[in-house]
């Protein structure tokens, strides 16, 4: 019950921001074009800035435990492939929609929920492991879904097909932010304050604006939009992903604390950035918006359950 109340307390500010976006559309009568413009700003400016800053500091992190990354991201890859299969066989979605569907099943709200919940439930000693996952989470999952989408759009067994796919991936603002940040981090340099301060200010706007954009989407589509797809994504995210990650952690012999970290992060609700991806590609906007709300609510029950299993 204590863990449940902690997650409810941590989730409350998220819902306030979602409701704020909803109110702008319903009460202030903002137009869809305004919501689209804000989405574009978050996707093309704020999120790349946040990813750049995250990746630019990755060399300062503790040494990478390869088993931790294999357990978490190996699980993400397996569940992503399973998600695409479910989207294809059960809902007959096209390749782009399959990719967004599958992303909803693996991309957790680890920044706004995962990190603070890990600190509260597992202690400060869990923070380095969480930080490693957070850094590689951006690099791995955004690149994975971008490659998946671009291959669905342009993939052909030809040089031209591979070129169009690679160009689509490398010109994606999120991937650009990740790659440039990682390259800058490898130099070991620090950004001058005159650049770091405004970049940090923009990066800090990414998470709250993402949630407000989600609220705007709910005003357009409603929580019940595409409930069957929403339910399928939520089931994959809250049950299948943590179980697969836990199984890999056991196979790899990951220590207890690190096992609990990766399972907790896998069991967290779907991140709002998945909705931005859905809007960017114009697929599953309603079902994904609905899924984000329901997984945030239901994770308050499933996440403590998963932690209890890993501790037994």
PDB file of N, CA, C and O in Angstrom, residues 131-199:
ATOM      1  N   UNK A 131      20.517   5.454 -14.021  1.00  0.00           N
ATOM      2  CA  UNK A 131      21.116   6.446 -14.918  1.00  0.00           C
ATOM      3  C   UNK A 131      21.656   5.799 -16.186  1.00  0.00           C
ATOM      4  O   UNK A 131      21.500   6.340 -17.288  1.00  0.00           O
ATOM      5  N   UNK A 132      22.272   4.621 -16.042  1.00  0.00           N
ATOM      6  CA  UNK A 132      22.778   3.919 -17.222  1.00  0.00           C
ATOM      7  C   UNK A 132      21.652   3.571 -18.188  1.00  0.00           C
ATOM      8  O   UNK A 132      21.765   3.766 -19.403  1.00  0.00           O
ATOM      9  N   UNK A 133      20.559   3.063 -17.644  1.00  0.00           N
ATOM     10  CA  UNK A 133      19.420   2.701 -18.489  1.00  0.00           C
ATOM     11  C   UNK A 133      18.844   3.942 -19.153  1.00  0.00           C
ATOM     12  O   UNK A 133      18.507   3.922 -20.351  1.00  0.00           O
ATOM     13  N   UNK A 134      18.737   5.048 -18.421  1.00  0.00           N
ATOM     14  CA  UNK A 134      18.161   6.267 -18.979  1.00  0.00           C
ATOM     15  C   UNK A 134      18.955   6.758 -20.181  1.00  0.00           C
ATOM     16  O   UNK A 134      18.388   7.162 -21.200  1.00  0.00           O
ATOM     17  N   UNK A 135      20.271   6.752 -20.062  1.00  0.00           N
ATOM     18  CA  UNK A 135      21.103   7.241 -21.165  1.00  0.00           C
ATOM     19  C   UNK A 135      20.956   6.354 -22.390  1.00  0.00           C
ATOM     20  O   UNK A 135      20.688   6.822 -23.495  1.00  0.00           O
ATOM     21  N   UNK A 136      21.107   5.056 -22.219  1.00  0.00           N
ATOM     22  CA  UNK A 136      21.044   4.156 -23.366  1.00  0.00           C
ATOM     23  C   UNK A 136      19.612   3.931 -23.836  1.00  0.00           C
ATOM     24  O   UNK A 136      19.393   3.490 -24.967  1.00  0.00           O
ATOM     25  N   UNK A 137      18.642   4.244 -22.994  1.00  0.00           N
ATOM     26  CA  UNK A 137      17.241   4.137 -23.390  1.00  0.00           C
ATOM     27  C   UNK A 137      16.948   5.046 -24.573  1.00  0.00           C
ATOM     28  O   UNK A 137      16.330   4.639 -25.566  1.00  0.00           O
ATOM     29  N   UNK A 138      17.369   6.303 -24.472  1.00  0.00           N
ATOM     30  CA  UNK A 138      17.154   7.254 -25.560  1.00  0.00           C
ATOM     31  C   UNK A 138      17.840   6.791 -26.836  1.00  0.00           C
ATOM     32  O   UNK A 138      17.246   6.758 -27.917  1.00  0.00           O
ATOM     33  N   UNK A 139      19.109   6.423 -26.711  1.00  0.00           N
ATOM     34  CA  UNK A 139      19.888   6.011 -27.878  1.00  0.00           C
ATOM     35  C   UNK A 139      19.285   4.785 -28.546  1.00  0.00           C
ATOM     36  O   UNK A 139      19.089   4.755 -29.761  1.00  0.00           O
ATOM     37  N   UNK A 140      18.949   3.780 -27.745  1.00  0.00           N
ATOM     38  CA  UNK A 140      18.536   2.484 -28.295  1.00  0.00           C
ATOM     39  C   UNK A 140      17.115   2.489 -28.832  1.00  0.00           C
ATOM     40  O   UNK A 140      16.866   2.098 -29.980  1.00  0.00           O
ATOM     41  N   UNK A 141      16.161   2.948 -28.015  1.00  0.00           N
ATOM     42  CA  UNK A 141      14.758   2.791 -28.402  1.00  0.00           C
ATOM     43  C   UNK A 141      14.328   3.795 -29.461  1.00  0.00           C
ATOM     44  O   UNK A 141      13.556   3.454 -30.365  1.00  0.00           O
ATOM     45  N   UNK A 142      14.793   5.053 -29.365  1.00  0.00           N
ATOM     46  CA  UNK A 142      14.426   6.003 -30.417  1.00  0.00           C
ATOM     47  C   UNK A 142      15.009   5.579 -31.755  1.00  0.00           C
ATOM     48  O   UNK A 142      14.354   5.691 -32.803  1.00  0.00           O
ATOM     49  N   UNK A 143      16.263   5.106 -31.724  1.00  0.00           N
ATOM     50  CA  UNK A 143      16.873   4.652 -32.969  1.00  0.00           C
ATOM     51  C   UNK A 143      16.157   3.422 -33.502  1.00  0.00           C
ATOM     52  O   UNK A 143      15.905   3.303 -34.713  1.00  0.00           O
ATOM     53  N   UNK A 144      15.793   2.495 -32.612  1.00  0.00           N
ATOM     54  CA  UNK A 144      15.093   1.278 -33.030  1.00  0.00           C
ATOM     55  C   UNK A 144      13.787   1.594 -33.738  1.00  0.00           C
ATOM     56  O   UNK A 144      13.518   1.090 -34.841  1.00  0.00           O
ATOM     57  N   UNK A 145      12.960   2.433 -33.130  1.00  0.00           N
ATOM     58  CA  UNK A 145      11.656   2.707 -33.732  1.00  0.00           C
ATOM     59  C   UNK A 145      11.810   3.540 -35.002  1.00  0.00           C
ATOM     60  O   UNK A 145      11.052   3.358 -35.966  1.00  0.00           O
ATOM     61  N   UNK A 146      12.798   4.435 -35.036  1.00  0.00           N
ATOM     62  CA  UNK A 146      12.998   5.239 -36.241  1.00  0.00           C
ATOM     63  C   UNK A 146      13.430   4.358 -37.412  1.00  0.00           C
ATOM     64  O   UNK A 146      12.930   4.505 -38.532  1.00  0.00           O
ATOM     65  N   UNK A 147      14.347   3.443 -37.143  1.00  0.00           N
ATOM     66  CA  UNK A 147      14.759   2.499 -38.192  1.00  0.00           C
ATOM     67  C   UNK A 147      13.564   1.661 -38.634  1.00  0.00           C
ATOM     68  O   UNK A 147      13.349   1.441 -39.839  1.00  0.00           O
ATOM     69  N   UNK A 148      12.771   1.202 -37.675  1.00  0.00           N
ATOM     70  CA  UNK A 148      11.602   0.375 -37.995  1.00  0.00           C
ATOM     71  C   UNK A 148      10.611   1.128 -38.869  1.00  0.00           C
ATOM     72  O   UNK A 148      10.099   0.588 -39.864  1.00  0.00           O
ATOM     73  N   UNK A 149      10.335   2.391 -38.517  1.00  0.00           N
ATOM     74  CA  UNK A 149       9.390   3.195 -39.290  1.00  0.00           C
ATOM     75  C   UNK A 149       9.932   3.487 -40.683  1.00  0.00           C
ATOM     76  O   UNK A 149       9.231   3.345 -41.692  1.00  0.00           O
ATOM     77  N   UNK A 150      11.184   3.915 -40.737  1.00  0.00           N
ATOM     78  CA  UNK A 150      11.753   4.276 -42.040  1.00  0.00           C
ATOM     79  C   UNK A 150      11.874   3.055 -42.948  1.00  0.00           C
ATOM     80  O   UNK A 150      11.706   3.153 -44.161  1.00  0.00           O
ATOM     81  N   UNK A 151      12.172   1.898 -42.358  1.00  0.00           N
ATOM     82  CA  UNK A 151      12.234   0.694 -43.184  1.00  0.00           C
ATOM     83  C   UNK A 151      10.845   0.333 -43.700  1.00  0.00           C
ATOM     84  O   UNK A 151      10.686  -0.093 -44.847  1.00  0.00           O
ATOM     85  N   UNK A 152       9.831   0.528 -42.850  1.00  0.00           N
ATOM     86  CA  UNK A 152       8.456   0.262 -43.288  1.00  0.00           C
ATOM     87  C   UNK A 152       8.065   1.185 -44.434  1.00  0.00           C
ATOM     88  O   UNK A 152       7.304   0.796 -45.330  1.00  0.00           O
ATOM     89  N   UNK A 153       8.581   2.402 -44.419  1.00  0.00           N
ATOM     90  CA  UNK A 153       8.240   3.371 -45.464  1.00  0.00           C
ATOM     91  C   UNK A 153       9.050   3.168 -46.733  1.00  0.00           C
ATOM     92  O   UNK A 153       8.536   3.261 -47.842  1.00  0.00           O
ATOM     93  N   UNK A 154      10.346   2.916 -46.578  1.00  0.00           N
ATOM     94  CA  UNK A 154      11.227   2.933 -47.749  1.00  0.00           C
ATOM     95  C   UNK A 154      11.990   1.631 -47.972  1.00  0.00           C
ATOM     96  O   UNK A 154      12.729   1.519 -48.947  1.00  0.00           O
ATOM     97  N   UNK A 155      11.859   0.674 -47.039  1.00  0.00           N
ATOM     98  CA  UNK A 155      12.707  -0.503 -47.091  1.00  0.00           C
ATOM     99  C   UNK A 155      12.546  -1.316 -48.361  1.00  0.00           C
ATOM    100  O   UNK A 155      11.453  -1.719 -48.720  1.00  0.00           O
ATOM    101  N   UNK A 156      13.668  -1.527 -48.992  1.00  0.00           N
ATOM    102  CA  UNK A 156      13.725  -2.371 -50.174  1.00  0.00           C
ATOM    103  C   UNK A 156      15.066  -3.086 -50.166  1.00  0.00           C
ATOM    104  O   UNK A 156      16.036  -2.586 -49.592  1.00  0.00           O
ATOM    105  N   UNK A 157      15.122  -4.245 -50.755  1.00  0.00           N
ATOM    106  CA  UNK A 157      16.386  -4.967 -50.857  1.00  0.00           C
ATOM    107  C   UNK A 157      17.204  -4.416 -52.013  1.00  0.00           C
ATOM    108  O   UNK A 157      17.483  -5.079 -52.997  1.00  0.00           O
ATOM    109  N   UNK A 158      17.580  -3.125 -51.880  1.00  0.00           N
ATOM    110  CA  UNK A 158      18.366  -2.461 -52.907  1.00  0.00           C
ATOM    111  C   UNK A 158      19.162  -1.347 -52.250  1.00  0.00           C
ATOM    112  O   UNK A 158      18.873  -0.923 -51.123  1.00  0.00           O
ATOM    113  N   UNK A 159      20.192  -0.867 -52.955  1.00  0.00           N
ATOM    114  CA  UNK A 159      21.012   0.223 -52.425  1.00  0.00           C
ATOM    115  C   UNK A 159      20.163   1.463 -52.198  1.00  0.00           C
ATOM    116  O   UNK A 159      20.328   2.181 -51.200  1.00  0.00           O
ATOM    117  N   UNK A 160      19.218   1.719 -53.103  1.00  0.00           N
ATOM    118  CA  UNK A 160      18.362   2.893 -52.959  1.00  0.00           C
ATOM    119  C   UNK A 160      17.467   2.781 -51.723  1.00  0.00           C
ATOM    120  O   UNK A 160      17.259   3.745 -50.995  1.00  0.00           O
ATOM    121  N   UNK A 161      16.963   1.568 -51.486  1.00  0.00           N
ATOM    122  CA  UNK A 161      16.111   1.361 -50.323  1.00  0.00           C
ATOM    123  C   UNK A 161      16.873   1.582 -49.020  1.00  0.00           C
ATOM    124  O   UNK A 161      16.383   2.240 -48.098  1.00  0.00           O
ATOM    125  N   UNK A 162      18.096   1.035 -48.941  1.00  0.00           N
ATOM    126  CA  UNK A 162      18.901   1.225 -47.735  1.00  0.00           C
ATOM    127  C   UNK A 162      19.279   2.702 -47.564  1.00  0.00           C
ATOM    128  O   UNK A 162      19.310   3.214 -46.445  1.00  0.00           O
ATOM    129  N   UNK A 163      19.556   3.390 -48.660  1.00  0.00           N
ATOM    130  CA  UNK A 163      19.918   4.807 -48.579  1.00  0.00           C
ATOM    131  C   UNK A 163      18.752   5.629 -48.046  1.00  0.00           C
ATOM    132  O   UNK A 163      18.923   6.487 -47.162  1.00  0.00           O
ATOM    133  N   UNK A 164      17.554   5.383 -48.565  1.00  0.00           N
ATOM    134  CA  UNK A 164      16.392   6.149 -48.112  1.00  0.00           C
ATOM    135  C   UNK A 164      16.090   5.878 -46.647  1.00  0.00           C
ATOM    136  O   UNK A 164      15.724   6.784 -45.890  1.00  0.00           O
ATOM    137  N   UNK A 165      16.266   4.612 -46.216  1.00  0.00           N
ATOM    138  CA  UNK A 165      16.053   4.288 -44.813  1.00  0.00           C
ATOM    139  C   UNK A 165      17.077   4.997 -43.932  1.00  0.00           C
ATOM    140  O   UNK A 165      16.729   5.611 -42.917  1.00  0.00           O
ATOM    141  N   UNK A 166      18.359   4.905 -44.316  1.00  0.00           N
ATOM    142  CA  UNK A 166      19.418   5.545 -43.527  1.00  0.00           C
ATOM    143  C   UNK A 166      19.231   7.052 -43.475  1.00  0.00           C
ATOM    144  O   UNK A 166      19.416   7.681 -42.420  1.00  0.00           O
ATOM    145  N   UNK A 167      18.840   7.647 -44.585  1.00  0.00           N
ATOM    146  CA  UNK A 167      18.634   9.099 -44.610  1.00  0.00           C
ATOM    147  C   UNK A 167      17.484   9.498 -43.682  1.00  0.00           C
ATOM    148  O   UNK A 167      17.581  10.493 -42.947  1.00  0.00           O
ATOM    149  N   UNK A 168      16.403   8.720 -43.704  1.00  0.00           N
ATOM    150  CA  UNK A 168      15.278   9.013 -42.821  1.00  0.00           C
ATOM    151  C   UNK A 168      15.659   8.918 -41.355  1.00  0.00           C
ATOM    152  O   UNK A 168      15.228   9.731 -40.533  1.00  0.00           O
ATOM    153  N   UNK A 169      16.494   7.916 -41.022  1.00  0.00           N
ATOM    154  CA  UNK A 169      16.930   7.755 -39.633  1.00  0.00           C
ATOM    155  C   UNK A 169      17.838   8.902 -39.222  1.00  0.00           C
ATOM    156  O   UNK A 169      17.647   9.533 -38.170  1.00  0.00           O
ATOM    157  N   UNK A 170      18.839   9.198 -40.024  1.00  0.00           N
ATOM    158  CA  UNK A 170      19.859  10.169 -39.643  1.00  0.00           C
ATOM    159  C   UNK A 170      19.367  11.609 -39.676  1.00  0.00           C
ATOM    160  O   UNK A 170      19.999  12.487 -39.092  1.00  0.00           O
ATOM    161  N   UNK A 171      18.256  11.867 -40.354  1.00  0.00           N
ATOM    162  CA  UNK A 171      17.703  13.224 -40.358  1.00  0.00           C
ATOM    163  C   UNK A 171      16.573  13.384 -39.346  1.00  0.00           C
ATOM    164  O   UNK A 171      16.019  14.476 -39.223  1.00  0.00           O
ATOM    165  N   UNK A 172      16.247  12.331 -38.612  1.00  0.00           N
ATOM    166  CA  UNK A 172      15.235  12.434 -37.565  1.00  0.00           C
ATOM    167  C   UNK A 172      15.796  13.302 -36.438  1.00  0.00           C
ATOM    168  O   UNK A 172      16.903  13.053 -35.947  1.00  0.00           O
ATOM    169  N   UNK A 173      15.070  14.341 -35.989  1.00  0.00           N
ATOM    170  CA  UNK A 173      15.613  15.245 -34.968  1.00  0.00           C
ATOM    171  C   UNK A 173      16.035  14.545 -33.690  1.00  0.00           C
ATOM    172  O   UNK A 173      17.023  14.933 -33.054  1.00  0.00           O
ATOM    173  N   UNK A 174      15.317  13.496 -33.301  1.00  0.00           N
ATOM    174  CA  UNK A 174      15.669  12.790 -32.067  1.00  0.00           C
ATOM    175  C   UNK A 174      17.004  12.069 -32.208  1.00  0.00           C
ATOM    176  O   UNK A 174      17.848  12.121 -31.313  1.00  0.00           O
ATOM    177  N   UNK A 175      17.186  11.404 -33.325  1.00  0.00           N
ATOM    178  CA  UNK A 175      18.441  10.691 -33.558  1.00  0.00           C
ATOM    179  C   UNK A 175      19.593  11.683 -33.707  1.00  0.00           C
ATOM    180  O   UNK A 175      20.704  11.444 -33.217  1.00  0.00           O
ATOM    181  N   UNK A 176      19.344  12.815 -34.342  1.00  0.00           N
ATOM    182  CA  UNK A 176      20.374  13.857 -34.473  1.00  0.00           C
ATOM    183  C   UNK A 176      20.821  14.326 -33.087  1.00  0.00           C
ATOM    184  O   UNK A 176      22.020  14.461 -32.813  1.00  0.00           O
ATOM    185  N   UNK A 177      19.852  14.570 -32.196  1.00  0.00           N
ATOM    186  CA  UNK A 177      20.195  14.994 -30.845  1.00  0.00           C
ATOM    187  C   UNK A 177      21.017  13.956 -30.109  1.00  0.00           C
ATOM    188  O   UNK A 177      21.985  14.280 -29.413  1.00  0.00           O
ATOM    189  N   UNK A 178      20.650  12.682 -30.260  1.00  0.00           N
ATOM    190  CA  UNK A 178      21.374  11.597 -29.599  1.00  0.00           C
ATOM    191  C   UNK A 178      22.802  11.495 -30.126  1.00  0.00           C
ATOM    192  O   UNK A 178      23.768  11.441 -29.362  1.00  0.00           O
ATOM    193  N   UNK A 179      22.950  11.464 -31.457  1.00  0.00           N
ATOM    194  CA  UNK A 179      24.266  11.267 -32.063  1.00  0.00           C
ATOM    195  C   UNK A 179      25.191  12.444 -31.758  1.00  0.00           C
ATOM    196  O   UNK A 179      26.351  12.257 -31.353  1.00  0.00           O
ATOM    197  N   UNK A 180      24.702  13.667 -31.935  1.00  0.00           N
ATOM    198  CA  UNK A 180      25.541  14.836 -31.663  1.00  0.00           C
ATOM    199  C   UNK A 180      25.929  14.902 -30.190  1.00  0.00           C
ATOM    200  O   UNK A 180      27.067  15.249 -29.848  1.00  0.00           O
ATOM    201  N   UNK A 181      24.974  14.574 -29.296  1.00  0.00           N
ATOM    202  CA  UNK A 181      25.291  14.577 -27.876  1.00  0.00           C
ATOM    203  C   UNK A 181      26.343  13.543 -27.524  1.00  0.00           C
ATOM    204  O   UNK A 181      27.268  13.819 -26.744  1.00  0.00           O
ATOM    205  N   UNK A 182      26.228  12.334 -28.097  1.00  0.00           N
ATOM    206  CA  UNK A 182      27.201  11.277 -27.825  1.00  0.00           C
ATOM    207  C   UNK A 182      28.584  11.659 -28.351  1.00  0.00           C
ATOM    208  O   UNK A 182      29.602  11.456 -27.674  1.00  0.00           O
ATOM    209  N   UNK A 183      28.627  12.228 -29.556  1.00  0.00           N
ATOM    210  CA  UNK A 183      29.915  12.647 -30.122  1.00  0.00           C
ATOM    211  C   UNK A 183      30.561  13.732 -29.274  1.00  0.00           C
ATOM    212  O   UNK A 183      31.771  13.711 -29.021  1.00  0.00           O
ATOM    213  N   UNK A 184      29.738  14.683 -28.810  1.00  0.00           N
ATOM    214  CA  UNK A 184      30.289  15.732 -27.953  1.00  0.00           C
ATOM    215  C   UNK A 184      30.758  15.145 -26.621  1.00  0.00           C
ATOM    216  O   UNK A 184      31.807  15.538 -26.088  1.00  0.00           O
ATOM    217  N   UNK A 185      29.999  14.186 -26.080  1.00  0.00           N
ATOM    218  CA  UNK A 185      30.400  13.565 -24.820  1.00  0.00           C
ATOM    219  C   UNK A 185      31.737  12.858 -24.920  1.00  0.00           C
ATOM    220  O   UNK A 185      32.524  12.858 -23.968  1.00  0.00           O
ATOM    221  N   UNK A 186      32.027  12.256 -26.075  1.00  0.00           N
ATOM    222  CA  UNK A 186      33.294  11.549 -26.264  1.00  0.00           C
ATOM    223  C   UNK A 186      34.490  12.483 -26.241  1.00  0.00           C
ATOM    224  O   UNK A 186      35.619  12.056 -25.972  1.00  0.00           O
ATOM    225  N   UNK A 187      34.278  13.764 -26.517  1.00  0.00           N
ATOM    226  CA  UNK A 187      35.389  14.722 -26.485  1.00  0.00           C
ATOM    227  C   UNK A 187      35.849  15.014 -25.065  1.00  0.00           C
ATOM    228  O   UNK A 187      36.971  15.497 -24.856  1.00  0.00           O
ATOM    229  N   UNK A 188      34.996  14.761 -24.079  1.00  0.00           N
ATOM    230  CA  UNK A 188      35.341  15.059 -22.693  1.00  0.00           C
ATOM    231  C   UNK A 188      35.243  16.530 -22.338  1.00  0.00           C
ATOM    232  O   UNK A 188      35.614  16.933 -21.232  1.00  0.00           O
ATOM    233  N   UNK A 189      34.737  17.336 -23.242  1.00  0.00           N
ATOM    234  CA  UNK A 189      34.630  18.771 -22.999  1.00  0.00           C
ATOM    235  C   UNK A 189      33.306  19.103 -22.309  1.00  0.00           C
ATOM    236  O   UNK A 189      32.386  18.291 -22.283  1.00  0.00           O
ATOM    237  N   UNK A 190      33.225  20.304 -21.776  1.00  0.00           N
ATOM    238  CA  UNK A 190      31.991  20.822 -21.197  1.00  0.00           C
ATOM    239  C   UNK A 190      31.489  21.971 -22.050  1.00  0.00           C
ATOM    240  O   UNK A 190      32.291  22.780 -22.547  1.00  0.00           O
ATOM    241  N   UNK A 191      30.189  22.032 -22.222  1.00  0.00           N
ATOM    242  CA  UNK A 191      29.627  23.158 -22.975  1.00  0.00           C
ATOM    243  C   UNK A 191      29.878  24.458 -22.229  1.00  0.00           C
ATOM    244  O   UNK A 191      29.755  24.513 -20.999  1.00  0.00           O
ATOM    245  N   UNK A 192      30.232  25.524 -22.944  1.00  0.00           N
ATOM    246  CA  UNK A 192      30.340  26.827 -22.276  1.00  0.00           C
ATOM    247  C   UNK A 192      28.990  27.240 -21.709  1.00  0.00           C
ATOM    248  O   UNK A 192      27.937  26.905 -22.256  1.00  0.00           O
ATOM    249  N   UNK A 193      29.028  27.972 -20.602  1.00  0.00           N
ATOM    250  CA  UNK A 193      27.807  28.318 -19.887  1.00  0.00           C
ATOM    251  C   UNK A 193      26.825  29.072 -20.767  1.00  0.00           C
ATOM    252  O   UNK A 193      25.598  28.911 -20.656  1.00  0.00           O
ATOM    253  N   UNK A 194      27.350  29.894 -21.668  1.00  0.00           N
ATOM    254  CA  UNK A 194      26.484  30.703 -22.519  1.00  0.00           C
ATOM    255  C   UNK A 194      25.629  29.832 -23.433  1.00  0.00           C
ATOM    256  O   UNK A 194      24.549  30.244 -23.878  1.00  0.00           O
ATOM    257  N   UNK A 195      26.081  28.603 -23.713  1.00  0.00           N
ATOM    258  CA  UNK A 195      25.297  27.660 -24.514  1.00  0.00           C
ATOM    259  C   UNK A 195      24.550  26.656 -23.636  1.00  0.00           C
ATOM    260  O   UNK A 195      23.419  26.279 -23.943  1.00  0.00           O
ATOM    261  N   UNK A 196      25.190  26.231 -22.541  1.00  0.00           N
ATOM    262  CA  UNK A 196      24.593  25.199 -21.696  1.00  0.00           C
ATOM    263  C   UNK A 196      23.311  25.668 -21.023  1.00  0.00           C
ATOM    264  O   UNK A 196      22.333  24.917 -20.940  1.00  0.00           O
ATOM    265  N   UNK A 197      23.279  26.922 -20.552  1.00  0.00           N
ATOM    266  CA  UNK A 197      22.117  27.408 -19.819  1.00  0.00           C
ATOM    267  C   UNK A 197      20.864  27.463 -20.698  1.00  0.00           C
ATOM    268  O   UNK A 197      19.825  26.908 -20.330  1.00  0.00           O
ATOM    269  N   UNK A 198      20.907  28.110 -21.882  1.00  0.00           N
ATOM    270  CA  UNK A 198      19.686  28.104 -22.704  1.00  0.00           C
ATOM    271  C   UNK A 198      19.312  26.714 -23.203  1.00  0.00           C
ATOM    272  O   UNK A 198      18.119  26.394 -23.315  1.00  0.00           O
ATOM    273  N   UNK A 199      20.307  25.865 -23.459  1.00  0.00           N
ATOM    274  CA  UNK A 199      20.002  24.501 -23.901  1.00  0.00           C
ATOM    275  C   UNK A 199      19.309  23.727 -22.798  1.00  0.00           C
ATOM    276  O   UNK A 199      18.334  22.998 -23.044  1.00  0.00           O
TER     277      UNK A 199
END
